[in-house]
Amino acid sequence: MTVNEANQYIQINKEKVINRYRHNYHVMAPIGWINDPNGFSLFKDEYHLFYQYYPYDSEWGPMHWGHAKSKDFIKWETLPVALAPDQPYDAGGCFSGSAMQIGEELYLMYTGHTDPDKENPEAVREVQCLAKSTDGIAFEKCSKNPVISSDEVPGHARIQDFRDPKIWEKDGKYYVVIGSKRKDYKGQILFYTSEDLENWKYLNRFTLEEDFGTVWECPDLFMLDCRDVLIMSPQLLPEGKYGSQNIYACIAAIGNFDYSTGDYHVEHYQQLDSGFDFYAPQTVKAKDGRRIMIGWMNMWERESPLKDLGHYWRGSMTLPRELFIKSNKVYQQPVKEIQNYRKNEEIFYGLNINEEHSLEHIKLQSHELYIELDNMENKVLDIDLFKNGDESLKLTVDGIKKEVRLDRSNIGYSIESKNKPKDYIRKQSIDSMKEGIKLNIFVDVSSVEIFINDGEYVMTSLVYPKNEGHIAFRSCDLVTIKKFIKWDICV
């Protein structure tokens, strides 16, 4: 498989894509399957985002690197495919990795995956490779690949699960974190350092003795508000661990990284998204110093109606999110640039809900909604999104159970979990609702991202409504919506 073949296929076949559920302000590929964001970087004053990509089907296949760029994180330009599995060391796929500008060149570091014997998983090999570009579009793979081979994997780690390098520079040295699985099948993160990107030295590892999933994929280590933050996506995380309801989860660990020893000391763990569809996020430092994160808006081991409907695509990225630390916790807020695309504002004050109140003129497509609730202690409010007859995506603010729930059991085409039957509900516990609740909701045709209490919690979900729907509120109590704002998002 080559880059030229992939780009030719895209040009010839992209018109086959059905647009019914495609987003308007989220990153998507022109056709085919995408998963993890890769190479989120700043190059020559533009933000570049690569992603795991298989253009030839709407299911996972040998991984390429798709590519897009933006000046503001919202309006993205699709670029040609950057990498294809065309070398012996990456013949099974160019797996996830990262990027950074060095001088006038953009360097990619990625995992070369080979799987020579489908009947023998132990034959899999994963190694770390480099590619670089002067224009940020056409990439040349390094002649010294792999730059970290199986011989350089420490003895406690499986050479079959060694992937997803995230590189950065500090004080004239390069560092990389790589996802790994121990030989006893517990997860870990490996740290390496280098003077020149081509010769790497193993530094240390971060692991736990408790059951914290198997391979820890897509790690990222960065400084945020004078603290070190390590994010990772453990596979097969026990349900309930730090609130996780997905066995493919995303965890942030606030702590301290010792650059001299490679030790990472954790002070606080948390789940980054308590919805259905968020995995493998990656961050970049923006020109103004903000730390921006973007994730894959989908999930492993889920059925998708898009395949059966013949839409020729599957997968997208979340809205980019600015990160900050408050009260020893990572908060997320939608990037401020999205405000530049707000149109047709409508504001309502003091809506008293004691039965049902519908806003039938707000036909949800690409919108931002802001809902500010008064004291919700011992009260329950249902917010029906995409409501049409009995169909809706139900968002419940439950002051009795002190939680926010998202229920997609009664909305459009069913999204079934392969590992858990009728897995239709996600919950987020809230410490107190006495001071009220703030919800900032972004709807984009077939996605919903809910930021709770200024980004303390986030819930992300895909949804495929069969009919056009509006928003409605229901309660058996007297609930006061202090403020409700609707904006159209027009990109």
Tab-separated table of C-alpha atoms in Angstrom:
chain	number	residue	atom	x	y	z
A	1	MET	CA	0.000	0.000	0.000
A	2	THR	CA	1.391	3.410	-0.954
A	3	VAL	CA	0.519	7.047	-0.295
A	4	ASN	CA	-0.161	7.637	-4.002
A	5	GLU	CA	-2.551	4.677	-4.193
A	6	ALA	CA	-4.457	5.923	-1.156
A	7	ASN	CA	-4.765	9.474	-2.461
A	8	GLN	CA	-5.921	8.255	-5.888
A	9	TYR	CA	-8.536	6.007	-4.293
A	10	ILE	CA	-9.855	8.912	-2.199
A	11	GLN	CA	-10.197	11.210	-5.212
A	12	ILE	CA	-12.018	8.595	-7.254
A	13	ASN	CA	-14.364	7.354	-4.513
A	14	LYS	CA	-15.055	10.211	-2.083
A	15	GLU	CA	-18.283	11.171	-3.852
A	16	LYS	CA	-19.774	7.853	-2.736
A	17	VAL	CA	-19.929	9.113	0.853
A	18	ILE	CA	-23.439	9.793	2.187
A	19	ASN	CA	-23.561	13.007	4.196
A	20	ARG	CA	-26.659	12.367	6.337
A	21	TYR	CA	-24.726	11.987	9.617
A	22	ARG	CA	-21.510	13.822	8.788
A	23	HIS	CA	-20.462	16.660	11.058
A	24	ASN	CA	-20.102	20.329	10.160
A	25	TYR	CA	-17.459	21.491	12.636
A	26	HIS	CA	-15.524	18.357	13.598
A	27	VAL	CA	-12.551	16.752	11.856
A	28	MET	CA	-13.479	13.864	9.566
A	29	ALA	CA	-11.770	12.013	6.727
A	30	PRO	CA	-13.164	12.400	3.196
A	31	ILE	CA	-13.983	8.675	3.055
A	32	GLY	CA	-13.294	5.517	5.059
A	33	TRP	CA	-12.403	4.709	8.658
A	34	ILE	CA	-10.461	6.856	11.146
A	35	ASN	CA	-9.430	6.375	14.760
A	36	ASP	CA	-6.703	7.852	17.010
A	37	PRO	CA	-5.579	11.466	16.541
A	38	ASN	CA	-1.857	11.535	15.719
A	39	GLY	CA	0.808	14.188	15.307
A	40	PHE	CA	-1.209	17.062	16.810
A	41	SER	CA	1.355	19.820	16.295
A	42	LEU	CA	2.160	23.403	15.383
A	43	PHE	CA	4.156	23.787	12.166
A	44	LYS	CA	4.907	27.146	10.585
A	45	ASP	CA	2.023	28.867	12.413
A	46	GLU	CA	-0.604	26.279	11.433
A	47	TYR	CA	-2.009	23.429	13.487
A	48	HIS	CA	-1.594	20.006	11.943
A	49	LEU	CA	-3.607	16.980	12.921
A	50	PHE	CA	-2.946	13.505	11.598
A	51	TYR	CA	-5.087	10.470	12.344
A	52	GLN	CA	-5.156	6.708	12.042
A	53	TYR	CA	-6.774	6.087	8.684
A	54	TYR	CA	-7.980	3.306	6.414
A	55	PRO	CA	-9.522	4.930	3.334
A	56	TYR	CA	-10.612	1.697	1.650
A	57	ASP	CA	-13.434	0.696	4.025
A	58	SER	CA	-15.551	1.998	6.890
A	59	GLU	CA	-13.954	-0.617	9.167
A	60	TRP	CA	-10.438	-0.777	10.589
A	61	GLY	CA	-7.705	-1.913	8.194
A	62	PRO	CA	-3.918	-1.521	7.726
A	63	MET	CA	-3.288	1.924	9.152
A	64	HIS	CA	-2.293	4.965	7.132
A	65	TRP	CA	-1.924	8.525	8.440
A	66	GLY	CA	-4.653	10.900	7.279
A	67	HIS	CA	-3.936	14.606	7.575
A	68	ALA	CA	-5.645	17.973	8.078
A	69	LYS	CA	-4.548	21.461	9.074
A	70	SER	CA	-6.170	24.526	10.607
A	71	LYS	CA	-5.378	28.057	11.683
A	72	ASP	CA	-7.965	28.135	14.486
A	73	PHE	CA	-8.792	24.533	15.563
A	74	ILE	CA	-12.286	24.780	14.031
A	75	LYS	CA	-12.050	25.151	10.256
A	76	TRP	CA	-9.923	22.282	8.918
A	77	GLU	CA	-8.436	21.702	5.467
A	78	THR	CA	-8.042	18.081	4.380
A	79	LEU	CA	-4.533	17.321	3.101
A	80	PRO	CA	-3.144	14.288	1.229
A	81	VAL	CA	-2.445	11.080	3.122
A	82	ALA	CA	0.917	11.460	4.863
A	83	LEU	CA	2.020	7.873	5.582
A	84	ALA	CA	1.179	4.450	4.205
A	85	PRO	CA	2.396	0.975	5.238
A	86	ASP	CA	4.950	0.516	2.448
A	87	GLN	CA	8.095	-0.672	4.269
A	88	PRO	CA	9.054	-4.047	5.792
A	89	TYR	CA	9.063	-2.543	9.307
A	90	ASP	CA	5.533	-1.063	8.982
A	91	ALA	CA	3.900	-3.452	6.503
A	92	GLY	CA	1.024	-4.164	8.902
A	93	GLY	CA	0.291	-0.495	9.518
A	94	CYS	CA	1.702	2.894	10.425
A	95	PHE	CA	0.302	2.969	13.938
A	96	SER	CA	-0.198	6.000	16.198
A	97	GLY	CA	2.433	8.573	17.037
A	98	SER	CA	3.220	12.253	17.324
A	99	ALA	CA	4.879	15.188	15.593
A	100	MET	CA	6.979	18.251	16.319
A	101	GLN	CA	8.661	21.019	14.379
A	102	ILE	CA	12.469	20.933	14.521
A	103	GLY	CA	14.110	23.766	12.657
A	104	GLU	CA	12.185	24.165	9.416
A	105	GLU	CA	11.068	20.530	9.237
A	106	LEU	CA	8.109	18.631	10.644
A	107	TYR	CA	9.110	15.291	12.176
A	108	LEU	CA	6.688	12.419	12.712
A	109	MET	CA	7.413	9.578	15.121
A	110	TYR	CA	5.132	6.582	14.687
A	111	THR	CA	4.873	2.869	15.399
A	112	GLY	CA	5.683	0.442	12.631
A	113	HIS	CA	3.471	-2.627	13.030
A	114	THR	CA	4.026	-6.023	11.417
A	115	ASP	CA	1.807	-9.086	11.709
A	116	PRO	CA	3.383	-11.791	9.544
A	117	ASP	CA	1.355	-14.725	10.884
A	118	LYS	CA	-2.351	-14.091	11.527
A	119	GLU	CA	-2.595	-17.437	13.325
A	120	ASN	CA	0.156	-16.525	15.776
A	121	PRO	CA	-0.301	-13.222	17.691
A	122	GLU	CA	3.134	-13.670	19.245
A	123	ALA	CA	4.671	-12.998	15.834
A	124	VAL	CA	3.513	-9.360	15.970
A	125	ARG	CA	6.268	-6.768	16.239
A	126	GLU	CA	5.998	-3.062	16.996
A	127	VAL	CA	8.910	-0.645	16.542
A	128	GLN	CA	9.305	3.141	16.536
A	129	CYS	CA	10.031	5.011	13.315
A	130	LEU	CA	10.656	8.534	12.003
A	131	ALA	CA	9.524	10.491	8.958
A	132	LYS	CA	10.078	14.155	8.112
A	133	SER	CA	8.892	16.874	5.762
A	134	THR	CA	9.986	20.352	4.712
A	135	ASP	CA	6.506	21.435	3.563
A	136	GLY	CA	4.365	19.581	6.122
A	137	ILE	CA	2.630	17.582	3.373
A	138	ALA	CA	5.042	15.114	1.696
A	139	PHE	CA	6.964	12.931	4.158
A	140	GLU	CA	10.107	10.868	3.750
A	141	LYS	CA	10.732	7.943	6.087
A	142	CYS	CA	14.093	7.838	7.844
A	143	SER	CA	16.709	5.521	6.335
A	144	LYS	CA	17.699	4.420	9.862
A	145	ASN	CA	14.197	3.131	10.736
A	146	PRO	CA	13.336	1.667	13.112
A	147	VAL	CA	14.961	4.125	15.483
A	148	ILE	CA	13.762	2.088	18.485
A	149	SER	CA	13.734	-1.608	17.633
A	150	SER	CA	12.536	-4.667	19.521
A	151	ASP	CA	16.090	-5.105	20.823
A	152	GLU	CA	15.696	-1.870	22.776
A	153	VAL	CA	12.505	-2.914	24.580
A	154	PRO	CA	13.245	-3.681	28.270
A	155	GLY	CA	12.976	-7.291	29.362
A	156	HIS	CA	9.819	-6.776	31.439
A	157	ALA	CA	7.838	-5.512	28.412
A	158	ARG	CA	6.146	-7.385	25.562
A	159	ILE	CA	7.663	-6.577	22.162
A	160	GLN	CA	4.214	-7.270	20.664
A	161	ASP	CA	2.649	-4.298	22.498
A	162	PHE	CA	5.011	-1.354	22.182
A	163	ARG	CA	3.371	1.607	20.485
A	164	ASP	CA	2.090	5.190	20.219
A	165	PRO	CA	5.168	7.378	20.844
A	166	LYS	CA	4.624	10.979	21.982
A	167	ILE	CA	7.780	13.099	21.637
A	168	TRP	CA	8.805	16.428	23.144
A	169	GLU	CA	11.958	18.453	23.788
A	170	LYS	CA	13.264	19.815	27.071
A	171	ASP	CA	16.586	21.528	27.778
A	172	GLY	CA	18.151	20.389	24.527
A	173	LYS	CA	17.134	16.718	24.852
A	174	TYR	CA	14.305	14.756	23.302
A	175	TYR	CA	11.985	12.541	25.298
A	176	VAL	CA	9.306	10.067	24.313
A	177	VAL	CA	6.589	8.176	26.176
A	178	ILE	CA	5.459	4.877	24.657
A	179	GLY	CA	2.476	2.664	25.523
A	180	SER	CA	3.388	-0.831	26.669
A	181	LYS	CA	2.175	-4.079	28.180
A	182	ARG	CA	4.207	-6.018	30.732
A	183	LYS	CA	4.919	-9.686	30.244
A	184	ASP	CA	2.347	-10.397	32.963
A	185	TYR	CA	-0.152	-8.465	30.798
A	186	LYS	CA	-0.443	-5.412	33.047
A	187	GLY	CA	-0.140	-1.966	31.521
A	188	GLN	CA	2.793	0.415	31.726
A	189	ILE	CA	4.371	3.495	30.143
A	190	LEU	CA	7.995	3.467	28.944
A	191	PHE	CA	10.214	6.580	28.899
A	192	TYR	CA	13.144	7.038	26.500
A	193	THR	CA	15.531	9.924	25.841
A	194	SER	CA	17.708	10.960	22.887
A	195	GLU	CA	20.156	13.637	21.759
A	196	ASP	CA	19.307	13.378	18.039
A	197	LEU	CA	15.947	11.525	17.577
A	198	GLU	CA	17.734	8.565	15.948
A	199	ASN	CA	19.557	7.037	18.926
A	200	TRP	CA	17.347	6.424	21.947
A	201	LYS	CA	18.121	5.267	25.474
A	202	TYR	CA	15.581	3.591	27.757
A	203	LEU	CA	15.101	5.729	30.861
A	204	ASN	CA	12.430	4.176	33.080
A	205	ARG	CA	8.819	3.043	33.272
A	206	PHE	CA	5.604	3.953	35.049
A	207	THR	CA	3.396	1.055	36.112
A	208	LEU	CA	1.071	-0.081	38.891
A	209	GLU	CA	0.596	-3.386	40.673
A	210	GLU	CA	-3.175	-2.980	40.880
A	211	ASP	CA	-5.474	-4.024	38.050
A	212	PHE	CA	-5.350	-0.967	35.809
A	213	GLY	CA	-5.980	-2.503	32.416
A	214	THR	CA	-3.613	-4.142	29.971
A	215	VAL	CA	-1.694	-2.109	27.390
A	216	TRP	CA	-1.757	1.631	28.159
A	217	GLU	CA	-2.221	3.179	24.735
A	218	CYS	CA	-1.568	6.685	23.398
A	219	PRO	CA	0.286	8.222	26.366
A	220	ASP	CA	1.017	11.951	26.479
A	221	LEU	CA	3.086	13.776	29.108
A	222	PHE	CA	3.010	17.563	29.367
A	223	MET	CA	3.232	20.507	31.739
A	224	LEU	CA	-0.057	22.162	32.696
A	225	ASP	CA	-0.317	25.034	35.187
A	226	CYS	CA	3.098	24.143	36.666
A	227	ARG	CA	2.119	20.481	37.122
A	228	ASP	CA	3.003	17.406	35.084
A	229	VAL	CA	0.058	15.568	33.569
A	230	LEU	CA	0.197	12.095	32.053
A	231	ILE	CA	-2.789	11.000	30.004
A	232	MET	CA	-3.215	7.439	28.754
A	233	SER	CA	-5.866	5.128	27.374
A	234	PRO	CA	-5.828	1.760	29.161
A	235	GLN	CA	-7.411	-1.209	27.439
A	236	LEU	CA	-9.662	-3.505	29.504
A	237	LEU	CA	-9.841	-1.182	32.488
A	238	PRO	CA	-12.032	-2.688	35.226
A	239	GLU	CA	-15.479	-1.074	35.176
A	240	GLY	CA	-15.865	1.605	37.806
A	241	LYS	CA	-12.159	2.434	38.031
A	242	TYR	CA	-12.131	6.208	38.571
A	243	GLY	CA	-15.734	6.230	37.411
A	244	SER	CA	-15.030	4.539	34.099
A	245	GLN	CA	-17.937	2.771	32.402
A	246	ASN	CA	-15.958	1.984	29.235
A	247	ILE	CA	-13.389	-0.823	29.299
A	248	TYR	CA	-11.417	1.253	26.818
A	249	ALA	CA	-10.987	4.355	28.923
A	250	CYS	CA	-8.975	7.546	29.157
A	251	ILE	CA	-7.245	8.484	32.399
A	252	ALA	CA	-5.326	11.591	33.471
A	253	ALA	CA	-2.702	11.356	36.212
A	254	ILE	CA	-1.524	14.644	37.743
A	255	GLY	CA	1.906	14.327	39.302
A	256	ASN	CA	5.593	14.998	38.931
A	257	PHE	CA	8.081	13.656	36.377
A	258	ASP	CA	11.748	13.435	37.356
A	259	TYR	CA	13.743	13.995	34.169
A	260	SER	CA	16.955	12.689	35.707
A	261	THR	CA	15.563	9.303	36.759
A	262	GLY	CA	12.411	8.897	34.650
A	263	ASP	CA	10.285	8.382	37.769
A	264	TYR	CA	6.676	9.562	37.656
A	265	HIS	CA	4.944	10.221	40.972
A	266	VAL	CA	1.151	10.514	40.827
A	267	GLU	CA	-0.922	12.719	43.121
A	268	HIS	CA	-4.349	12.398	41.511
A	269	TYR	CA	-6.108	10.153	38.963
A	270	GLN	CA	-9.299	10.928	37.075
A	271	GLN	CA	-11.352	9.871	34.090
A	272	LEU	CA	-11.305	12.458	31.300
A	273	ASP	CA	-14.689	11.764	29.705
A	274	SER	CA	-17.638	9.885	31.164
A	275	GLY	CA	-19.610	9.508	27.948
A	276	PHE	CA	-19.734	6.719	25.389
A	277	ASP	CA	-17.342	7.873	22.686
A	278	PHE	CA	-13.975	9.305	23.687
A	279	TYR	CA	-10.579	7.610	23.347
A	280	ALA	CA	-6.868	8.117	22.637
A	281	PRO	CA	-6.623	11.906	23.070
A	282	GLN	CA	-3.496	13.871	22.229
A	283	THR	CA	-2.475	17.426	23.115
A	284	VAL	CA	-0.568	20.331	21.602
A	285	LYS	CA	0.737	23.572	23.074
A	286	ALA	CA	-0.935	26.430	21.211
A	287	LYS	CA	0.872	29.572	20.067
A	288	ASP	CA	-0.529	31.483	23.049
A	289	GLY	CA	0.543	28.812	25.549
A	290	ARG	CA	-2.788	27.041	26.004
A	291	ARG	CA	-2.740	23.237	26.183
A	292	ILE	CA	-5.281	21.921	23.644
A	293	MET	CA	-6.534	18.320	23.591
A	294	ILE	CA	-8.435	16.439	20.891
A	295	GLY	CA	-9.713	12.855	21.029
A	296	TRP	CA	-11.183	10.159	18.818
A	297	MET	CA	-14.977	10.473	18.952
A	298	ASN	CA	-15.828	6.791	18.724
A	299	MET	CA	-15.088	3.621	20.679
A	300	TRP	CA	-13.696	0.136	20.161
A	301	GLU	CA	-15.956	-2.931	20.110
A	302	ARG	CA	-19.083	-1.026	19.102
A	303	GLU	CA	-21.388	-1.768	16.226
A	304	SER	CA	-22.075	1.186	13.939
A	305	PRO	CA	-25.161	1.665	11.774
A	306	LEU	CA	-23.044	3.587	9.248
A	307	LYS	CA	-21.555	0.353	7.920
A	308	ASP	CA	-24.938	-1.307	7.398
A	309	LEU	CA	-26.375	1.881	5.920
A	310	GLY	CA	-23.587	1.995	3.347
A	311	HIS	CA	-22.371	5.505	4.163
A	312	TYR	CA	-18.702	4.760	3.313
A	313	TRP	CA	-17.271	6.469	6.401
A	314	ARG	CA	-16.915	6.105	10.150
A	315	GLY	CA	-15.086	8.119	12.773
A	316	SER	CA	-14.354	11.728	13.677
A	317	MET	CA	-12.539	13.837	16.219
A	318	THR	CA	-13.933	15.679	19.221
A	319	LEU	CA	-14.146	19.417	19.465
A	320	PRO	CA	-10.664	20.574	20.569
A	321	ARG	CA	-10.610	21.341	24.296
A	322	GLU	CA	-8.491	23.675	26.368
A	323	LEU	CA	-7.124	22.081	29.542
A	324	PHE	CA	-6.434	23.704	32.886
A	325	ILE	CA	-6.062	22.568	36.484
A	326	LYS	CA	-8.462	23.602	39.215
A	327	SER	CA	-8.723	22.049	42.698
A	328	ASN	CA	-6.191	19.344	41.762
A	329	LYS	CA	-8.304	18.239	38.804
A	330	VAL	CA	-7.973	18.598	35.032
A	331	TYR	CA	-10.823	20.699	33.622
A	332	GLN	CA	-11.762	20.879	29.935
A	333	GLN	CA	-13.433	23.691	28.053
A	334	PRO	CA	-14.237	23.977	24.345
A	335	VAL	CA	-11.626	26.081	22.569
A	336	LYS	CA	-12.609	29.738	22.614
A	337	GLU	CA	-12.314	29.936	18.814
A	338	ILE	CA	-15.665	28.154	18.463
A	339	GLN	CA	-17.317	31.378	19.656
A	340	ASN	CA	-16.339	33.031	16.366
A	341	TYR	CA	-18.759	30.714	14.553
A	342	ARG	CA	-21.838	31.436	16.668
A	343	LYS	CA	-24.860	32.764	14.758
A	344	ASN	CA	-28.562	33.436	15.446
A	345	GLU	CA	-28.420	33.717	19.221
A	346	GLU	CA	-31.621	33.118	21.189
A	347	ILE	CA	-31.805	33.702	24.954
A	348	PHE	CA	-34.505	32.642	27.427
A	349	TYR	CA	-34.544	33.617	31.109
A	350	GLY	CA	-36.455	32.098	34.008
A	351	LEU	CA	-38.105	29.114	32.330
A	352	ASN	CA	-40.148	27.317	35.000
A	353	ILE	CA	-40.526	23.637	34.155
A	354	ASN	CA	-43.110	21.618	36.054
A	355	GLU	CA	-44.403	19.365	33.270
A	356	GLU	CA	-43.076	19.579	29.696
A	357	HIS	CA	-41.790	22.567	27.795
A	358	SER	CA	-40.826	22.116	24.140
A	359	LEU	CA	-38.833	24.441	21.917
A	360	GLU	CA	-40.014	22.900	18.667
A	361	HIS	CA	-38.544	25.633	16.494
A	362	ILE	CA	-34.985	24.623	17.513
A	363	LYS	CA	-34.325	21.763	15.109
A	364	LEU	CA	-31.045	20.338	16.344
A	365	GLN	CA	-28.312	20.078	13.725
A	366	SER	CA	-25.159	22.088	14.444
A	367	HIS	CA	-25.736	24.023	17.630
A	368	GLU	CA	-24.277	25.170	20.908
A	369	LEU	CA	-26.662	25.151	23.876
A	370	TYR	CA	-26.039	26.737	27.275
A	371	ILE	CA	-28.313	25.727	30.156
A	372	GLU	CA	-27.972	27.193	33.636
A	373	LEU	CA	-30.125	25.584	36.324
A	374	ASP	CA	-31.073	26.856	39.754
A	375	ASN	CA	-30.792	24.706	42.881
A	376	MET	CA	-31.384	21.094	41.756
A	377	GLU	CA	-31.174	19.457	45.169
A	378	ASN	CA	-33.836	16.690	45.360
A	379	LYS	CA	-35.158	17.609	41.893
A	380	VAL	CA	-34.990	15.840	38.532
A	381	LEU	CA	-34.962	17.411	35.076
A	382	ASP	CA	-35.056	15.505	31.782
A	383	ILE	CA	-33.669	17.269	28.723
A	384	ASP	CA	-34.773	15.583	25.508
A	385	LEU	CA	-32.411	16.175	22.587
A	386	PHE	CA	-33.479	15.348	19.012
A	387	LYS	CA	-37.006	14.850	20.313
A	388	ASN	CA	-39.483	13.638	17.726
A	389	GLY	CA	-42.515	11.797	19.089
A	390	ASP	CA	-41.233	9.079	21.396
A	391	GLU	CA	-37.673	9.342	20.091
A	392	SER	CA	-35.016	11.342	21.980
A	393	LEU	CA	-31.561	11.322	23.456
A	394	LYS	CA	-32.344	11.787	27.148
A	395	LEU	CA	-30.052	13.873	29.327
A	396	THR	CA	-31.114	13.798	32.976
A	397	VAL	CA	-29.964	16.071	35.774
A	398	ASP	CA	-30.861	14.068	38.872
A	399	GLY	CA	-30.538	15.986	42.138
A	400	ILE	CA	-31.834	13.009	44.123
A	401	LYS	CA	-29.122	10.599	42.977
A	402	LYS	CA	-26.665	13.475	42.503
A	403	GLU	CA	-25.729	12.519	38.973
A	404	VAL	CA	-26.065	13.484	35.340
A	405	ARG	CA	-27.206	10.640	33.086
A	406	LEU	CA	-27.115	10.201	29.339
A	407	ASP	CA	-29.483	7.596	27.881
A	408	ARG	CA	-29.389	6.681	24.186
A	409	SER	CA	-31.676	3.656	24.404
A	410	ASN	CA	-34.526	5.404	22.598
A	411	ILE	CA	-32.871	7.410	19.859
A	412	GLY	CA	-32.540	6.503	16.198
A	413	TYR	CA	-30.331	3.682	15.008
A	414	SER	CA	-29.084	1.576	17.905
A	415	ILE	CA	-25.369	1.596	18.759
A	416	GLU	CA	-24.637	-1.788	20.307
A	417	SER	CA	-21.662	-2.734	22.447
A	418	LYS	CA	-19.998	-6.025	21.495
A	419	ASN	CA	-18.872	-6.654	25.074
A	420	LYS	CA	-21.968	-5.548	27.034
A	421	PRO	CA	-25.574	-6.050	25.833
A	422	LYS	CA	-27.910	-3.029	25.902
A	423	ASP	CA	-25.157	-0.688	27.049
A	424	TYR	CA	-27.147	2.523	26.612
A	425	ILE	CA	-26.563	4.631	29.746
A	426	ARG	CA	-23.641	6.669	31.084
A	427	LYS	CA	-23.558	8.455	34.455
A	428	GLN	CA	-21.488	11.193	36.032
A	429	SER	CA	-21.665	11.727	39.786
A	430	ILE	CA	-21.897	15.327	40.985
A	431	ASP	CA	-20.845	16.218	44.535
A	432	SER	CA	-23.569	18.792	45.100
A	433	MET	CA	-26.367	20.388	43.096
A	434	LYS	CA	-27.412	22.925	45.696
A	435	GLU	CA	-25.643	25.734	43.835
A	436	GLY	CA	-27.190	24.650	40.549
A	437	ILE	CA	-25.762	23.078	37.404
A	438	LYS	CA	-24.262	24.534	34.233
A	439	LEU	CA	-24.399	22.591	30.965
A	440	ASN	CA	-22.638	23.648	27.769
A	441	ILE	CA	-23.794	21.270	25.015
A	442	PHE	CA	-22.374	21.031	21.507
A	443	VAL	CA	-24.507	19.210	18.952
A	444	ASP	CA	-23.170	18.427	15.479
A	445	VAL	CA	-25.638	16.316	13.464
A	446	SER	CA	-24.651	12.954	15.007
A	447	SER	CA	-22.551	13.934	18.009
A	448	VAL	CA	-23.187	15.476	21.412
A	449	GLU	CA	-20.489	16.832	23.756
A	450	ILE	CA	-21.678	17.952	27.189
A	451	PHE	CA	-19.433	20.144	29.365
A	452	ILE	CA	-20.683	20.152	32.966
A	453	ASN	CA	-19.976	22.946	35.472
A	454	ASP	CA	-17.433	24.871	33.408
A	455	GLY	CA	-15.663	21.721	32.238
A	456	GLU	CA	-15.269	19.845	35.500
A	457	TYR	CA	-16.819	16.857	33.714
A	458	VAL	CA	-17.444	16.029	30.056
A	459	MET	CA	-19.714	13.444	28.420
A	460	THR	CA	-19.297	12.659	24.706
A	461	SER	CA	-21.664	10.551	22.652
A	462	LEU	CA	-22.481	9.637	19.087
A	463	VAL	CA	-26.138	9.357	18.108
A	464	TYR	CA	-27.941	8.618	14.843
A	465	PRO	CA	-31.518	9.999	14.993
A	466	LYS	CA	-33.850	8.742	12.286
A	467	ASN	CA	-35.851	11.960	12.169
A	468	GLU	CA	-35.302	15.661	12.612
A	469	GLY	CA	-35.848	16.571	16.255
A	470	HIS	CA	-36.004	19.510	18.651
A	471	ILE	CA	-35.227	20.135	22.337
A	472	ALA	CA	-37.707	19.706	25.194
A	473	PHE	CA	-37.612	19.841	29.003
A	474	ARG	CA	-39.616	17.656	31.399
A	475	SER	CA	-39.910	17.527	35.180
A	476	CYS	CA	-42.356	16.377	37.841
A	477	ASP	CA	-40.848	19.018	40.130
A	478	LEU	CA	-40.719	22.768	39.737
A	479	VAL	CA	-37.344	23.321	38.108
A	480	THR	CA	-36.098	26.773	37.135
A	481	ILE	CA	-33.882	27.199	34.096
A	482	LYS	CA	-32.189	30.485	34.992
A	483	LYS	CA	-30.777	30.923	31.508
A	484	PHE	CA	-30.991	29.045	28.221
A	485	ILE	CA	-29.004	30.173	25.161
A	486	LYS	CA	-28.997	28.676	21.698
A	487	TRP	CA	-26.480	29.452	18.978
A	488	ASP	CA	-26.217	27.992	15.499
A	489	ILE	CA	-22.644	26.953	14.742
A	490	CYS	CA	-21.844	27.909	11.152
A	491	VAL	CA	-18.428	26.944	9.791
